[in-house]
């Protein structure tokens, strides 16, 4: 049977491996508290659920790929309030089915190997979908390491002229998964300028902009001139709506027009009742404030524990993640070894190396278990660390 060699070459999605390991531990009767995957477990706000129910009709036809005008308007209004950026709902925004599908297929929309724009760059450790999307689009890939000594920003000075000119798209993701680092607006401004100079797209994955604890993080939507710039955002983390699948792409109208042309073929328009729920979600900040408070409390518990134990937490300015350095030991432990040791005691964390080579030496905690479970995990870690 023919199967794409790109698919065959793929290794198991790291989180599948992680959950297989957890099932093996559970089979031995050990209860596992899961800090592995960033899937929020808080209930979705009642108003949003009600809007979904009210959005059901006797017959639901195909949703239009461009999305409901009401939703595009709600997203524009949110972007204006949050980032002070005015977007045209008709030409600068398109709703997506969560952001993963849009991130995956974006290389297919912009890579142009015939004209030498054949390279997709992304940062690592990171969300694996930028690379996978690039591979399925037959693009060259370039991983840019995120190192602690550079504040987990890619070293743009290490990229040569030839490479800049071959880029079709450069992905950045701040606040960053997995390091929790944020980027200053100057970083986005410099990249937007480079994107225009070298004719590539700056694609900014901003899934975590709303989970912050100090100052609200910057967005590529704030660079002023959005030529060659697109931003991907989602309700998944902001509004605990991973199962709804609702996000958007916004930015350069030429790129949004390309997506409007591409997406009807792919069939990834969000269901209309989900779009109606999304209008309510983008229009409300109260539930987001509550989510930030809750993550903030859980975060404080772990920061206190790690400080007491002399375990170094780095990055971690925003997002639901803590990026924790593997503690020094006489016999050095890999991030996978450290994670395996914690899992043996029932605390599941993600080894940094699963998220990219530069993630070695760290583990990631997704602060998604309940506060009670966080306290139970802390009691376990008090003994293990
Ligand atoms: C960095 C990053 N981007 C995008 C996504 C995709 O989220 P969704 O497809 O639910 O919008 C995730 C999900 O974990 C993520 O971590």
Short mmCIF file of N, CA and C and ligand atoms in Angstrom, two decimals, residues 13 37-39 96-103 126-130 172-178 205-208 232-237 241-243 245-248 320-321 364, ligand 1:
data_model
loop_
_atom_site.label_atom_id
_atom_site.label_comp_id
_atom_site.label_asym_id
_atom_site.label_seq_id
_atom_site.Cartn_x
_atom_site.Cartn_y
_atom_site.Cartn_z
N UNK A 13 4.87 11.05 17.64
CA UNK A 13 4.66 12.36 18.23
C UNK A 13 5.09 12.26 19.70
N UNK A 37 0.94 17.58 29.12
CA UNK A 37 0.42 18.26 27.92
C UNK A 37 -0.33 19.53 28.32
N UNK A 38 -0.22 20.56 27.49
CA UNK A 38 -0.83 21.85 27.81
C UNK A 38 -2.29 21.93 27.40
N UNK A 39 -3.08 20.97 27.87
CA UNK A 39 -4.52 21.00 27.56
C UNK A 39 -5.26 21.46 28.81
N UNK A 96 -10.02 30.20 11.99
CA UNK A 96 -9.44 28.88 11.71
C UNK A 96 -10.00 27.85 12.71
N UNK A 97 -9.76 26.60 12.37
CA UNK A 97 -10.29 25.49 13.19
C UNK A 97 -9.27 25.17 14.29
N UNK A 98 -9.18 26.05 15.30
CA UNK A 98 -8.01 26.01 16.19
C UNK A 98 -6.85 26.56 15.39
N UNK A 99 -5.66 26.64 15.97
CA UNK A 99 -4.58 27.16 15.12
C UNK A 99 -3.69 26.06 14.54
N UNK A 100 -3.77 24.86 15.06
CA UNK A 100 -2.85 23.80 14.61
C UNK A 100 -2.96 23.54 13.10
N UNK A 101 -4.18 23.38 12.62
CA UNK A 101 -4.34 23.06 11.19
C UNK A 101 -3.80 24.19 10.32
N UNK A 102 -4.00 25.42 10.76
CA UNK A 102 -3.55 26.58 9.97
C UNK A 102 -2.03 26.68 10.00
N UNK A 103 -1.44 26.34 11.16
CA UNK A 103 0.02 26.35 11.27
C UNK A 103 0.59 25.25 10.38
N UNK A 126 10.43 23.43 20.60
CA UNK A 126 9.19 24.10 20.25
C UNK A 126 8.10 23.15 19.83
N UNK A 127 7.01 23.77 19.48
CA UNK A 127 5.83 23.07 18.98
C UNK A 127 6.24 22.36 17.68
N UNK A 128 6.01 21.04 17.58
CA UNK A 128 6.57 20.31 16.43
C UNK A 128 5.88 20.56 15.09
N UNK A 129 4.78 21.29 15.10
CA UNK A 129 3.93 21.37 13.90
C UNK A 129 4.54 22.26 12.80
N UNK A 130 5.36 23.24 13.19
CA UNK A 130 6.00 24.08 12.15
C UNK A 130 6.86 23.20 11.24
N UNK A 172 7.95 32.27 14.73
CA UNK A 172 8.35 32.55 16.11
C UNK A 172 7.12 32.30 16.98
N UNK A 173 7.37 32.05 18.25
CA UNK A 173 6.27 31.71 19.16
C UNK A 173 6.58 32.31 20.54
N UNK A 174 5.99 33.49 20.78
CA UNK A 174 6.14 34.15 22.09
C UNK A 174 4.79 34.66 22.54
N UNK A 175 4.45 34.52 23.81
CA UNK A 175 5.14 33.78 24.84
C UNK A 175 5.37 32.34 24.37
N UNK A 176 6.55 31.82 24.71
CA UNK A 176 7.05 30.61 24.08
C UNK A 176 6.64 29.32 24.78
N UNK A 177 6.23 28.38 23.97
CA UNK A 177 6.09 27.00 24.41
C UNK A 177 7.34 26.28 23.89
N UNK A 178 8.20 25.72 24.70
CA UNK A 178 8.00 25.36 26.09
C UNK A 178 8.66 26.28 27.13
N UNK A 205 3.26 32.77 16.04
CA UNK A 205 2.28 31.90 16.72
C UNK A 205 2.11 32.44 18.14
N UNK A 206 0.93 32.99 18.41
CA UNK A 206 0.72 33.71 19.67
C UNK A 206 -0.32 33.03 20.56
N UNK A 207 -0.28 31.70 20.55
CA UNK A 207 -1.28 30.90 21.28
C UNK A 207 -1.36 31.26 22.77
N UNK A 208 -0.26 31.81 23.32
CA UNK A 208 -0.21 32.01 24.78
C UNK A 208 -0.19 33.48 25.20
N UNK A 232 -0.98 34.11 14.36
CA UNK A 232 -1.92 33.02 14.62
C UNK A 232 -2.28 33.08 16.10
N UNK A 233 -3.57 33.12 16.40
CA UNK A 233 -3.96 33.06 17.80
C UNK A 233 -5.15 32.11 17.93
N UNK A 234 -5.55 31.82 19.16
CA UNK A 234 -6.50 30.73 19.39
C UNK A 234 -7.24 30.94 20.72
N UNK A 235 -8.42 30.38 20.81
CA UNK A 235 -9.14 30.41 22.08
C UNK A 235 -8.75 29.24 22.98
N UNK A 236 -7.94 28.32 22.46
CA UNK A 236 -7.66 27.08 23.19
C UNK A 236 -7.14 27.33 24.59
N UNK A 237 -6.10 28.16 24.70
CA UNK A 237 -5.46 28.35 26.00
C UNK A 237 -6.11 29.52 26.73
N UNK A 241 -10.58 26.27 25.66
CA UNK A 241 -11.51 25.80 24.63
C UNK A 241 -10.81 24.91 23.61
N UNK A 242 -9.87 24.09 24.07
CA UNK A 242 -9.13 23.25 23.10
C UNK A 242 -10.08 22.38 22.26
N UNK A 243 -11.12 21.86 22.90
CA UNK A 243 -12.04 20.95 22.19
C UNK A 243 -12.95 21.65 21.19
N UNK A 245 -12.00 23.96 18.99
CA UNK A 245 -11.21 24.23 17.80
C UNK A 245 -11.58 25.60 17.21
N UNK A 246 -11.01 26.63 17.75
CA UNK A 246 -11.32 27.97 17.25
C UNK A 246 -10.13 28.89 17.41
N UNK A 247 -9.69 29.43 16.28
CA UNK A 247 -8.58 30.37 16.30
C UNK A 247 -8.72 31.33 15.14
N UNK A 248 -7.65 32.08 14.84
CA UNK A 248 -7.69 32.96 13.67
C UNK A 248 -6.28 33.24 13.18
N UNK A 320 1.28 28.79 30.46
CA UNK A 320 0.90 27.87 31.55
C UNK A 320 2.06 26.95 31.92
N UNK A 321 3.26 27.22 31.33
CA UNK A 321 4.38 26.30 31.53
C UNK A 321 5.43 26.86 32.48
N UNK A 364 9.58 20.45 31.22
CA UNK A 364 8.47 21.41 31.17
C UNK A 364 7.31 20.90 32.00
C1 LIG B 1 2.82 26.89 20.58
C2 LIG B 1 1.49 26.36 20.19
N1 LIG B 1 0.92 26.83 19.10
C3 LIG B 1 -0.27 26.38 18.69
C4 LIG B 1 -0.95 25.42 19.40
C5 LIG B 1 -2.24 24.91 18.82
O1 LIG B 1 -3.33 25.13 19.56
P1 LIG B 1 -4.79 24.99 18.94
O2 LIG B 1 -4.71 24.21 17.67
O3 LIG B 1 -5.56 24.30 19.98
O4 LIG B 1 -5.24 26.38 18.67
C6 LIG B 1 -0.38 24.89 20.56
C7 LIG B 1 -1.07 23.84 21.30
O5 LIG B 1 -0.59 23.25 22.22
C8 LIG B 1 0.87 25.38 20.97
O6 LIG B 1 1.47 24.93 22.06
#
